[in-house]
CSV table of C-alpha atoms in Angstrom, one decimal:
chain,number,residue,atom,x,y,z
A,1166,UNK,CA,128.3,59.7,50.1
A,1167,UNK,CA,128.2,58.9,46.6
A,1168,UNK,CA,124.7,58.4,45.1
A,1169,UNK,CA,123.5,54.9,45.4
A,1170,UNK,CA,122.4,53.6,42.0
A,1171,UNK,CA,119.4,51.3,41.5
A,1172,UNK,CA,118.1,50.5,38.0
A,1173,UNK,CA,114.6,52.3,37.2
A,1174,UNK,CA,112.1,49.3,36.8
A,1175,UNK,CA,114.3,46.7,38.1
A,1176,UNK,CA,111.4,45.8,40.4
A,1177,UNK,CA,108.4,45.2,38.3
A,1178,UNK,CA,105.1,43.5,38.0
A,1179,UNK,CA,104.7,43.5,41.7
A,1180,UNK,CA,101.5,44.7,43.3
A,1181,UNK,CA,99.8,45.0,46.6
A,1182,UNK,CA,96.4,46.4,47.7
A,1183,UNK,CA,96.4,49.7,50.0
A,1184,UNK,CA,93.8,52.0,51.3
A,1185,UNK,CA,94.9,54.8,48.8
A,1186,UNK,CA,96.0,54.9,45.2
A,1187,UNK,CA,99.7,54.9,45.8
A,1188,UNK,CA,102.7,53.5,44.2
A,1189,UNK,CA,106.1,53.0,45.7
A,1190,UNK,CA,109.1,52.8,43.5
A,1191,UNK,CA,113.1,52.7,43.6
A,1192,UNK,CA,114.0,55.1,41.0
A,1193,UNK,CA,117.8,55.8,40.6
A,1194,UNK,CA,119.1,57.1,43.9
A,1195,UNK,CA,115.7,57.7,45.4
A,1196,UNK,CA,112.6,56.1,46.9
A,1197,UNK,CA,109.6,57.8,45.4
A,1198,UNK,CA,106.1,57.6,46.5
A,1199,UNK,CA,103.3,58.5,43.8
A,1200,UNK,CA,99.8,59.4,44.8
A,1201,UNK,CA,97.2,59.5,42.0
A,1202,UNK,CA,94.4,62.0,43.3
A,1203,UNK,CA,92.0,61.2,40.7
A,1204,UNK,CA,91.3,57.9,42.5
A,1205,UNK,CA,92.5,58.6,45.9
A,1206,UNK,CA,88.7,58.7,47.2
A,1207,UNK,CA,88.4,55.0,46.3
A,1208,UNK,CA,88.1,52.7,49.3
A,1209,UNK,CA,90.9,50.5,48.4
A,1210,UNK,CA,93.3,50.4,45.2
A,1211,UNK,CA,96.6,48.9,44.2
A,1212,UNK,CA,99.9,50.2,45.2
A,1213,UNK,CA,102.5,49.2,42.3
A,1214,UNK,CA,106.0,48.5,43.1
A,1215,UNK,CA,107.6,49.4,39.9
A,1216,UNK,CA,105.8,49.5,36.4
A,1217,UNK,CA,104.0,52.8,35.1
A,1218,UNK,CA,101.3,55.2,36.3
A,1219,UNK,CA,99.9,58.5,35.8
A,1220,UNK,CA,100.9,60.2,39.1
A,1221,UNK,CA,99.7,63.4,40.4
A,1222,UNK,CA,101.7,63.9,43.5
A,1223,UNK,CA,105.3,62.7,44.0
A,1224,UNK,CA,107.0,62.4,47.3
A,1225,UNK,CA,110.9,61.4,47.2
A,1226,UNK,CA,113.4,60.3,49.7
A,1227,UNK,CA,117.1,60.0,48.9
A,1228,UNK,CA,118.1,56.3,49.4
A,1229,UNK,CA,120.9,57.6,51.6
A,1230,UNK,CA,118.4,59.0,53.9
A,1231,UNK,CA,116.4,55.6,54.2
A,1232,UNK,CA,117.0,54.1,57.6
A,1233,UNK,CA,115.0,51.0,57.4
A,1234,UNK,CA,112.0,49.2,55.7
A,1235,UNK,CA,110.1,46.4,57.1
A,1236,UNK,CA,106.8,44.4,57.0
A,1237,UNK,CA,105.1,43.8,60.2
A,1238,UNK,CA,101.6,43.2,61.4
A,1239,UNK,CA,100.1,43.8,58.0
A,1240,UNK,CA,101.9,47.1,57.4
A,1241,UNK,CA,104.8,48.0,55.4
A,1242,UNK,CA,106.8,50.9,57.0
A,1243,UNK,CA,109.8,53.0,55.8
A,1244,UNK,CA,112.0,55.0,58.5
A,1245,UNK,CA,113.8,57.7,57.0
A,1246,UNK,CA,115.9,60.8,58.1
A,1247,UNK,CA,114.3,64.1,56.9
A,1248,UNK,CA,116.3,67.3,56.7
A,1249,UNK,CA,114.0,69.7,58.4
A,1250,UNK,CA,116.3,72.8,58.3
A,1251,UNK,CA,119.8,73.3,57.6
A,1252,UNK,CA,120.9,72.2,61.0
A,1253,UNK,CA,118.3,69.7,61.8
A,1254,UNK,CA,117.6,66.2,60.8
A,1255,UNK,CA,114.5,64.1,62.2
A,1256,UNK,CA,113.5,60.7,61.8
A,1257,UNK,CA,110.1,60.3,60.1
A,1258,UNK,CA,108.2,57.3,58.8
A,1259,UNK,CA,106.1,56.2,56.0
A,1260,UNK,CA,103.3,53.6,56.8
A,1261,UNK,CA,101.1,51.6,54.3
A,1262,UNK,CA,98.3,49.0,55.1
A,1263,UNK,CA,98.9,45.9,52.9
A,1264,UNK,CA,96.2,43.7,51.6
A,1265,UNK,CA,98.1,41.0,49.6
A,1266,UNK,CA,96.5,39.6,46.6
A,1267,UNK,CA,97.0,36.0,45.5
A,1268,UNK,CA,100.5,35.3,44.1
A,1269,UNK,CA,100.7,35.1,40.1
A,1270,UNK,CA,103.6,35.0,37.7
A,1271,UNK,CA,103.6,38.7,37.8
A,1272,UNK,CA,103.5,39.1,41.6
A,1273,UNK,CA,106.9,37.1,42.3
A,1274,UNK,CA,108.2,39.9,44.7
A,1275,UNK,CA,106.7,40.0,48.1
A,1276,UNK,CA,106.5,43.1,50.4
A,1277,UNK,CA,109.1,41.4,52.5
A,1278,UNK,CA,111.5,41.1,49.6
A,1279,UNK,CA,110.7,44.5,48.4
A,1280,UNK,CA,111.7,46.0,51.8
A,1281,UNK,CA,115.0,43.9,51.6
A,1282,UNK,CA,115.6,45.6,48.2
A,1283,UNK,CA,115.2,49.0,49.8
A,1284,UNK,CA,117.6,48.3,52.5
A,1285,UNK,CA,120.1,46.9,50.1
A,1286,UNK,CA,120.2,49.7,47.8
A,1287,UNK,CA,120.0,52.2,50.7
A,1288,UNK,CA,122.9,50.9,52.5
A,1289,UNK,CA,125.2,49.9,49.7
A,1290,UNK,CA,128.6,48.8,50.9
A,1291,UNK,CA,127.7,49.8,54.5
A,1292,UNK,CA,126.6,47.1,56.9
A,1293,UNK,CA,123.3,47.2,58.5
A,1294,UNK,CA,122.6,47.1,62.3
A,1295,UNK,CA,126.1,48.2,63.5
A,1296,UNK,CA,126.9,47.7,67.1
A,1297,UNK,CA,128.2,50.6,68.8
A,1298,UNK,CA,129.7,51.6,72.3
A,1299,UNK,CA,128.8,55.2,72.7
A,1300,UNK,CA,131.0,57.2,74.9
A,1301,UNK,CA,129.4,60.6,75.9
A,1302,UNK,CA,131.6,63.4,77.4
A,1303,UNK,CA,129.0,65.7,79.1
A,1304,UNK,CA,131.8,68.4,79.4
A,1305,UNK,CA,133.0,68.8,75.8
A,1306,UNK,CA,132.5,72.1,74.3
A,1307,UNK,CA,129.5,74.0,75.5
A,1308,UNK,CA,128.5,70.9,77.3
A,1309,UNK,CA,125.5,69.7,75.6
A,1310,UNK,CA,126.7,66.0,74.9
A,1311,UNK,CA,124.1,64.2,76.6
A,1312,UNK,CA,121.2,66.3,75.3
A,1313,UNK,CA,122.6,66.0,71.8
A,1314,UNK,CA,122.8,62.2,72.2
A,1315,UNK,CA,119.3,61.8,73.5
A,1316,UNK,CA,117.4,64.1,71.3
A,1317,UNK,CA,119.3,64.2,68.0
A,1318,UNK,CA,121.5,60.9,67.7
A,1319,UNK,CA,119.7,58.1,69.5
A,1320,UNK,CA,116.4,58.6,67.8
A,1321,UNK,CA,118.3,58.1,64.4
A,1322,UNK,CA,120.3,55.0,65.7
A,1323,UNK,CA,117.2,53.4,66.9
A,1324,UNK,CA,115.4,53.9,63.5
A,1325,UNK,CA,118.1,52.2,61.8
A,1326,UNK,CA,118.2,49.5,64.2
A,1327,UNK,CA,121.8,50.0,65.1
A,1328,UNK,CA,122.2,48.6,68.7
A,1329,UNK,CA,124.1,50.7,71.2
A,1330,UNK,CA,125.5,50.7,74.7
A,1331,UNK,CA,125.7,54.3,75.8
A,1332,UNK,CA,128.2,55.4,78.7
A,1333,UNK,CA,128.4,58.9,80.1
A,1334,UNK,CA,131.9,59.8,81.1
A,1335,UNK,CA,132.7,61.1,84.5
A,1336,UNK,CA,136.2,62.2,84.2
A,1337,UNK,CA,139.3,62.6,81.8
A,1338,UNK,CA,140.9,59.4,80.9
A,1339,UNK,CA,137.7,57.3,81.6
A,1340,UNK,CA,137.4,56.7,77.9
A,1341,UNK,CA,140.8,55.4,77.4
A,1342,UNK,CA,140.4,53.0,80.5
A,1343,UNK,CA,137.3,51.5,79.3
A,1344,UNK,CA,138.2,50.8,75.6
A,1345,UNK,CA,141.4,49.2,76.9
A,1346,UNK,CA,139.4,46.5,78.4
A,1347,UNK,CA,136.5,46.0,76.1
A,1348,UNK,CA,135.7,42.8,74.1
A,1349,UNK,CA,136.5,44.0,70.7
A,1350,UNK,CA,134.2,41.2,69.3
A,1351,UNK,CA,131.2,42.9,70.8
A,1352,UNK,CA,131.2,46.2,68.9
A,1353,UNK,CA,131.7,47.3,65.4
A,1354,UNK,CA,132.5,51.0,66.1
A,1355,UNK,CA,133.1,53.1,69.2
A,1356,UNK,CA,131.2,56.5,69.0
A,1357,UNK,CA,132.5,59.5,70.7
A,1358,UNK,CA,129.9,62.1,71.5
A,1359,UNK,CA,132.4,64.8,72.4
A,1360,UNK,CA,135.0,67.1,71.0
A,1361,UNK,CA,138.2,65.8,69.5
A,1362,UNK,CA,139.7,64.8,72.8
A,1363,UNK,CA,137.7,61.5,73.4
A,1364,UNK,CA,138.6,60.1,70.0
A,1365,UNK,CA,142.1,60.8,71.1
A,1366,UNK,CA,141.6,58.8,74.1
A,1367,UNK,CA,139.8,56.0,72.3
A,1368,UNK,CA,142.7,55.4,70.1
A,1369,UNK,CA,145.2,55.5,72.9
A,1370,UNK,CA,143.1,53.0,74.8
A,1371,UNK,CA,143.0,50.6,71.8
A,1372,UNK,CA,146.7,51.2,71.6
A,1373,UNK,CA,147.5,50.2,75.2
A,1374,UNK,CA,146.0,46.8,74.8
A,1375,UNK,CA,148.2,43.7,74.4
A,1376,UNK,CA,146.4,43.0,71.1
A,1377,UNK,CA,146.6,46.7,70.2
A,1378,UNK,CA,147.1,46.2,66.2
A,1379,UNK,CA,144.3,43.8,66.1
A,1380,UNK,CA,141.9,46.1,68.1
A,1381,UNK,CA,142.8,49.1,66.2
A,1382,UNK,CA,142.3,47.2,62.8
A,1383,UNK,CA,138.8,45.8,63.8
A,1384,UNK,CA,136.9,48.7,65.7
A,1385,UNK,CA,136.3,51.6,63.7
A,1386,UNK,CA,136.2,55.0,65.7
A,1387,UNK,CA,133.5,57.4,64.8
A,1388,UNK,CA,132.4,60.9,66.2
A,1389,UNK,CA,129.4,62.8,67.2
A,1390,UNK,CA,130.5,66.5,67.2
A,1391,UNK,CA,129.8,68.2,70.5
A,1392,UNK,CA,133.1,70.0,71.3
A,1393,UNK,CA,134.8,73.2,70.1
A,1394,UNK,CA,136.7,72.1,67.1
A,1395,UNK,CA,135.1,68.9,66.0
A,1396,UNK,CA,137.8,68.2,63.4
A,1397,UNK,CA,137.3,64.4,63.3
A,1398,UNK,CA,133.7,65.0,62.2
A,1399,UNK,CA,134.4,67.7,59.8
A,1400,UNK,CA,137.0,65.5,58.0
A,1401,UNK,CA,135.1,62.4,57.8
A,1402,UNK,CA,131.3,63.5,57.4
A,1403,UNK,CA,132.0,67.2,56.1
A,1404,UNK,CA,129.9,68.5,59.0
A,1405,UNK,CA,130.1,69.7,62.5
A,1406,UNK,CA,126.4,69.0,63.0
A,1407,UNK,CA,125.4,65.9,65.3
A,1408,UNK,CA,122.6,64.7,63.1
A,1409,UNK,CA,124.5,64.7,59.7
A,1410,UNK,CA,127.4,62.9,61.6
A,1411,UNK,CA,124.8,60.4,63.0
A,1412,UNK,CA,123.6,59.6,59.5
A,1413,UNK,CA,126.9,59.3,58.1
A,1414,UNK,CA,128.0,56.7,60.7
A,1415,UNK,CA,124.9,54.7,60.0
A,1416,UNK,CA,125.5,54.8,56.3
A,1417,UNK,CA,129.4,55.2,56.2
A,1418,UNK,CA,132.1,52.8,55.3
A,1419,UNK,CA,135.1,51.6,57.2
A,1420,UNK,CA,138.3,53.4,56.4
A,1421,UNK,CA,141.7,52.7,57.3
A,1422,UNK,CA,143.6,55.7,58.9
A,1423,UNK,CA,147.1,56.5,59.3
A,1424,UNK,CA,148.0,56.9,63.1
A,1425,UNK,CA,151.2,58.5,64.5
A,1426,UNK,CA,153.4,57.2,67.4
A,1427,UNK,CA,154.8,60.2,69.6
A,1428,UNK,CA,157.4,59.4,71.9
A,1429,UNK,CA,158.8,61.6,74.6
A,1430,UNK,CA,160.5,60.9,78.1
A,1431,UNK,CA,159.9,57.1,77.7
A,1432,UNK,CA,156.2,57.4,76.9
A,1433,UNK,CA,154.4,56.5,73.7
A,1434,UNK,CA,151.3,58.5,72.7
A,1435,UNK,CA,149.1,57.8,69.6
A,1436,UNK,CA,148.1,60.8,67.6
A,1437,UNK,CA,145.2,60.8,64.9
A,1438,UNK,CA,144.9,64.3,64.2
A,1439,UNK,CA,147.7,66.7,64.6
A,1440,UNK,CA,150.7,68.0,66.4
A,1441,UNK,CA,151.8,71.6,66.8
A,1442,UNK,CA,154.3,73.8,68.5
A,1443,UNK,CA,153.9,77.6,68.4
A,1444,UNK,CA,151.1,79.9,67.7
A,1445,UNK,CA,148.5,77.2,67.0
A,1446,UNK,CA,149.3,75.2,70.2
A,1447,UNK,CA,149.0,78.3,72.3
A,1448,UNK,CA,145.8,79.4,70.6
A,1449,UNK,CA,144.5,76.0,71.4
A,1450,UNK,CA,145.9,75.1,74.8
A,1451,UNK,CA,146.2,78.7,76.1
A,1452,UNK,CA,142.5,79.5,75.3
A,1453,UNK,CA,140.9,77.0,77.6
A,1454,UNK,CA,139.2,79.5,79.5
A,1455,UNK,CA,137.5,80.7,76.4
A,1456,UNK,CA,135.6,77.3,75.8
A,1457,UNK,CA,132.3,78.9,76.1
A,1458,UNK,CA,133.0,80.8,72.8
A,1459,UNK,CA,133.1,77.5,70.8
A,1460,UNK,CA,135.5,77.4,67.6
A,1461,UNK,CA,135.8,81.2,67.9
A,1462,UNK,CA,138.3,80.9,70.6
A,1463,UNK,CA,140.9,79.7,68.3
A,1464,UNK,CA,140.5,82.9,66.1
A,1465,UNK,CA,140.9,84.9,69.3
A,1466,UNK,CA,144.0,83.0,70.1
A,1467,UNK,CA,145.6,83.3,66.7
A,1468,UNK,CA,145.0,87.0,66.4
A,1469,UNK,CA,146.3,87.9,69.7
A,1470,UNK,CA,149.6,86.1,69.0
A,1471,UNK,CA,150.2,87.1,65.4
A,1472,UNK,CA,150.4,90.8,66.6
A,1473,UNK,CA,152.9,89.9,69.1
A,1474,UNK,CA,155.1,88.3,66.3
A,1475,UNK,CA,156.0,85.5,68.6
A,1476,UNK,CA,158.9,83.0,67.4
A,1477,UNK,CA,159.7,79.6,68.7
A,1478,UNK,CA,163.3,78.7,68.0
A,1479,UNK,CA,163.8,74.9,67.3
A,1480,UNK,CA,165.5,72.2,65.5
A,1481,UNK,CA,163.6,70.0,63.3
A,1482,UNK,CA,164.9,66.8,61.9
A,1483,UNK,CA,162.8,64.8,59.3
A,1484,UNK,CA,162.4,61.9,57.2
A,1485,UNK,CA,161.3,63.5,54.1
A,1486,UNK,CA,159.2,62.4,51.2
A,1487,UNK,CA,158.8,65.6,49.2
A,1488,UNK,CA,159.1,69.2,50.0
A,1489,UNK,CA,158.1,70.2,46.3
A,1490,UNK,CA,154.4,71.6,46.2
A,1491,UNK,CA,153.8,70.4,42.8
A,1492,UNK,CA,154.9,66.7,43.7
A,1493,UNK,CA,152.5,67.0,46.8
A,1494,UNK,CA,149.6,67.8,44.5
A,1495,UNK,CA,150.5,64.9,42.2
A,1496,UNK,CA,150.6,62.6,45.2
A,1497,UNK,CA,147.2,63.9,46.3
A,1498,UNK,CA,145.7,63.2,42.8
A,1499,UNK,CA,147.1,59.8,42.7
A,1500,UNK,CA,146.1,58.7,46.1
A,1501,UNK,CA,142.3,59.9,45.9
A,1502,UNK,CA,141.4,56.5,44.4
A,1503,UNK,CA,143.5,54.4,46.6
A,1504,UNK,CA,142.4,52.4,49.7
A,1505,UNK,CA,145.1,50.9,52.0
A,1506,UNK,CA,144.2,47.3,52.7
A,1507,UNK,CA,146.1,46.4,55.8
A,1508,UNK,CA,145.2,42.8,57.2
A,1509,UNK,CA,145.3,42.0,60.8
A,1510,UNK,CA,145.4,38.6,62.7
A,1511,UNK,CA,144.5,37.8,66.3
A,1512,UNK,CA,146.3,39.2,69.4
A,1513,UNK,CA,148.7,41.4,67.3
A,1514,UNK,CA,150.5,44.0,69.4
A,1515,UNK,CA,151.4,47.6,68.4
A,1516,UNK,CA,153.9,47.7,65.7
A,1517,UNK,CA,157.6,48.5,66.5
A,1518,UNK,CA,159.1,51.7,66.1
A,1519,UNK,CA,161.0,51.9,62.8
A,1520,UNK,CA,163.2,54.9,63.8
A,1521,UNK,CA,163.7,54.8,67.6
A,1522,UNK,CA,162.9,57.7,70.0
A,1523,UNK,CA,163.9,61.4,70.5
A,1524,UNK,CA,166.6,60.0,72.7
A,1525,UNK,CA,168.4,58.0,70.0
A,1526,UNK,CA,170.9,59.4,67.4
A,1527,UNK,CA,169.2,61.0,64.5
A,1528,UNK,CA,169.1,58.4,61.5
A,1529,UNK,CA,171.7,59.3,58.7
A,1530,UNK,CA,169.2,59.6,56.1
A,1531,UNK,CA,167.1,62.4,57.9
A,1532,UNK,CA,167.9,65.8,57.5
A,1533,UNK,CA,167.9,68.5,60.2
A,1534,UNK,CA,166.9,72.1,59.9
A,1535,UNK,CA,167.5,74.9,62.5
A,1536,UNK,CA,164.7,77.5,62.7
A,1537,UNK,CA,165.5,80.7,64.6
A,1538,UNK,CA,162.3,82.6,63.5
A,1539,UNK,CA,159.6,79.8,63.3
A,1540,UNK,CA,156.1,81.2,64.4
A,1541,UNK,CA,154.3,78.1,63.8
A,1542,UNK,CA,155.2,74.4,63.4
A,1543,UNK,CA,152.1,72.4,62.5
A,1544,UNK,CA,152.0,68.6,61.5
A,1545,UNK,CA,148.6,67.3,60.4
A,1546,UNK,CA,147.0,63.7,59.8
A,1547,UNK,CA,143.8,65.1,58.6
A,1548,UNK,CA,142.7,68.0,56.6
A,1549,UNK,CA,140.3,70.1,58.7
A,1550,UNK,CA,141.6,71.2,62.2
A,1551,UNK,CA,138.3,72.9,62.8
A,1552,UNK,CA,135.2,74.0,60.8
A,1553,UNK,CA,136.6,76.0,57.7
A,1554,UNK,CA,140.3,75.5,58.6
A,1555,UNK,CA,141.5,73.3,56.1
A,1556,UNK,CA,145.4,73.5,57.0
A,1557,UNK,CA,146.4,70.4,55.3
A,1558,UNK,CA,144.6,70.3,52.0
A,1559,UNK,CA,146.8,67.6,50.5
A,1560,UNK,CA,146.2,65.3,53.6
A,1561,UNK,CA,144.8,61.7,52.8
A,1562,UNK,CA,143.4,59.1,55.2
A,1563,UNK,CA,146.1,56.4,54.5
A,1564,UNK,CA,149.0,57.6,52.3
A,1565,UNK,CA,151.6,56.6,54.8
A,1566,UNK,CA,152.7,60.5,55.4
A,1567,UNK,CA,152.2,63.2,57.6
A,1568,UNK,CA,151.7,66.7,56.2
A,1569,UNK,CA,153.9,69.3,57.7
A,1570,UNK,CA,153.6,73.1,57.5
A,1571,UNK,CA,155.9,75.7,58.8
A,1572,UNK,CA,155.6,79.6,58.9
A,1573,UNK,CA,157.9,82.1,60.0
A,1574,UNK,CA,157.0,84.2,63.0
A,1575,UNK,CA,158.7,87.6,62.3
A,1576,UNK,CA,156.3,88.5,59.4
A,1577,UNK,CA,154.7,91.7,59.5
A,1578,UNK,CA,151.5,91.1,61.3
A,1579,UNK,CA,149.4,92.2,58.2
A,1580,UNK,CA,151.1,89.6,56.2
A,1581,UNK,CA,150.6,87.1,58.8
A,1582,UNK,CA,147.0,87.8,59.0
A,1583,UNK,CA,146.6,87.4,55.4
A,1584,UNK,CA,148.4,83.8,55.7
A,1585,UNK,CA,145.8,82.9,58.4
A,1586,UNK,CA,142.8,84.0,56.5
A,1587,UNK,CA,144.1,82.2,53.3
A,1588,UNK,CA,143.3,78.9,55.3
A,1589,UNK,CA,139.4,79.5,54.9
A,1590,UNK,CA,139.7,80.5,51.2
A,1591,UNK,CA,141.9,77.4,50.5
A,1592,UNK,CA,144.8,79.5,49.4
A,1593,UNK,CA,146.9,78.5,52.2
A,1594,UNK,CA,148.8,75.7,50.7
A,1595,UNK,CA,150.2,78.0,47.8
A,1596,UNK,CA,151.2,80.8,49.8
A,1597,UNK,CA,154.7,81.7,49.2
A,1598,UNK,CA,155.4,81.9,53.0
A,1599,UNK,CA,154.0,78.5,53.9
A,1600,UNK,CA,156.5,75.4,53.7
A,1601,UNK,CA,154.5,72.4,52.9
A,1602,UNK,CA,156.2,68.8,53.2
A,1603,UNK,CA,155.1,65.1,53.2
A,1604,UNK,CA,157.3,63.2,55.9
A,1605,UNK,CA,157.2,59.8,57.3
A,1606,UNK,CA,158.7,60.8,60.7
A,1607,UNK,CA,160.3,63.9,62.5
A,1608,UNK,CA,161.9,65.1,65.8
A,1609,UNK,CA,161.5,68.5,67.1
A,1610,UNK,CA,163.9,70.0,69.8
A,1611,UNK,CA,162.8,73.5,71.1
A,1612,UNK,CA,165.7,75.9,71.6
A,1613,UNK,CA,165.9,78.6,74.1
A,1614,UNK,CA,162.5,78.8,75.4
A,1615,UNK,CA,162.0,76.8,78.4
A,1616,UNK,CA,158.3,76.9,78.7
A,1617,UNK,CA,155.5,76.8,76.1
A,1618,UNK,CA,152.9,74.7,74.5
A,1619,UNK,CA,153.0,71.4,72.4
A,1620,UNK,CA,149.9,70.1,71.4
A,1621,UNK,CA,149.0,66.6,70.3
A,1622,UNK,CA,145.4,66.3,69.1
A,1623,UNK,CA,144.7,69.3,71.3
A,1624,UNK,CA,146.1,67.6,74.3
A,1625,UNK,CA,149.0,69.1,76.1
A,1626,UNK,CA,152.5,67.5,76.1
A,1627,UNK,CA,155.3,68.6,78.2
A,1628,UNK,CA,157.5,71.2,76.6
A,1629,UNK,CA,160.5,69.1,75.6
A,1630,UNK,CA,161.8,67.2,72.6
A,1631,UNK,CA,159.5,64.5,70.9
A,1632,UNK,CA,159.7,62.4,68.1
A,1633,UNK,CA,156.8,61.3,65.7
A,1634,UNK,CA,156.4,58.4,63.1
A,1635,UNK,CA,153.6,57.4,61.1
A,1636,UNK,CA,151.9,53.8,60.8
A,1637,UNK,CA,150.1,53.3,57.6
A,1638,UNK,CA,146.6,52.4,57.9
A,1639,UNK,CA,146.8,51.1,61.4
A,1640,UNK,CA,143.5,52.6,62.6
A,1641,UNK,CA,140.0,52.3,61.4
A,1642,UNK,CA,137.4,55.0,61.2
A,1643,UNK,CA,133.8,55.3,59.7
A,1644,UNK,CA,133.9,57.8,56.9
A,1645,UNK,CA,131.3,59.1,54.5
A,1646,UNK,CA,133.3,58.3,51.2
A,1647,UNK,CA,136.4,56.6,52.3
A,1648,UNK,CA,138.3,60.1,52.0
A,1649,UNK,CA,138.4,63.4,53.8
A,1650,UNK,CA,135.4,65.5,53.0
A,1651,UNK,CA,137.6,68.5,52.2
A,1652,UNK,CA,138.8,70.4,49.2
A,1653,UNK,CA,142.5,69.4,48.0
A,1654,UNK,CA,145.1,71.9,46.9
A,1655,UNK,CA,143.8,74.7,44.7
A,1656,UNK,CA,140.2,73.4,45.0
A,1657,UNK,CA,141.2,70.1,43.6
A,1658,UNK,CA,138.5,67.5,44.0
A,1659,UNK,CA,136.2,69.7,45.9
A,1660,UNK,CA,133.9,67.5,48.0
A,1661,UNK,CA,132.4,69.7,50.5
A,1662,UNK,CA,132.8,72.1,53.3
A,1663,UNK,CA,132.3,71.5,56.8
A,1664,UNK,CA,128.8,72.6,57.6
C-alpha cells in the first residue's frame, strides 16, 4: 500500500502526563515513540504529542501496521501488527497511563482526538471496522485453514475491531449456497480462507442471485491464502502468507474487477482468474493426487507434459482488441492509473450476454484460427496464477479485456522448458514463441481429442466447446493498492513479488 502521508508537527502543543518520559508523535508515514533515558527515572513526566524533544530511544511503527488506537479507563492503547519474521506478523500493543492536565490554549487536542488522528492517518482511504463473512475451507491445500484462521488471522481482525462471522465449510459447493442467500447489507466483504476454489464459489454464488449485479457490485471478495496456488492473494496483496493478506484486507481498498461469463451446454459460470486447455489445465487438474506438495505439484505436472510434446488441436474464435505486444504494453501503461467506476442500483440482475453462447453462430467481426499444434491455451483475468508464476504480466483489474496466451506444443523440450522458466524471470511476455493478445470474448472448440482437461479458475469443466466474454468492473475485491501486485511487461512498474 502506498505510504500514508501525515505532516510532521501537524499535531502540536498537546501534552499529557505519563509515568515515564515518553513522547508519541505522528511523523510522515510512521507513529514514533521517543523515550528520554536521562529523565526516565522520574516518577512522572510529560508525554508530548508533537513539538520537539531530545530523545535517546526511538521506536517506530509504520502507520500501515497500526490497527487501532483508543482511550479507555485512563489508558491510551495502540494496537499494531509487528513483523516478527519473514513469514510471521503478530499483533502487539503499546499502553500508556494518562494523567491529564487542565486544558489551556496549548492543549486543545485531547487524548481521544489524538487517537482519532492516528486512526485517520493509519487507514487513509480504507474504512474502519469492516464487517466480514469468513468462509473457511478446512481441506484446502495442506489442510490448515482452520488453524491459520484461529492463530494468525482472527487475532489481527480482532485487534483492528473488524467484526466477523466465521463459518467452517463441510463440503464443496457450500460456499456458493451460503452467499446466494445472505443479506448483502450485513457485510462489507466475504473472506475466503482457502485456495482459489472458494473465491470461485463466492463469485458464482453472488452471480446466481436475482440481484446478482447489485450483490457483485457491493460485496467485496477477499482471500486468506490456505491453498496450493493462492493466486487471488498473490495478485491483490503481493503475498501468499495469511498474516500479510489479513493486514491487507484490514487496510485495503475496494477495487472493481472484471469478471468473465463462461457458457457451455446451457450453463453459465463466472470466472475471476483464468481459463485453460492443454498443458496448464492438465498440470492443475491432473495433479490433484499431489496436493500434499503444495504449489510444487504444478511444476511437476508441467515438466512431465513438456517432455511428451503434447498438442491439443482446436479452433479458437476471438473478439480481438489487439495482438501487437507493443500496443499491449501501451495499454498497460495507460491503464495503471485508471479506476473503473461502475455504479449499481438495487436488485439488478446479471448483465445480458453480448455475444451469445457457444451454440450461436460466430459473430461476423470475430476472427477464427485453427491450431493444429497448440500445446497450451491460457486466458487470464489476473497476473499471477501461483507464486512467482506471472503469466499475464499486462493484466489489469478492470480494463475490460482478458489476456490470452498460446504456445505451440511441438517445440523441442529444451525450448519449451526455457519458455516455462521465463515466467519466473518475467521474460515470458517477450518470448518469440508466445502469442499474447487482449480480447473481449472468445470461443474454443477442441478437435480430434475426445477427452481432456478444461480448467476454469482451477475447476474442471467438461471437455467440450465453450465461450467466454468479459464484463468490465462487474465484481469487487479488496486490494492493497487498487492494482495487481505484480511486475508488468519487461519489469514495467515493478510493485512486488509474491512472498
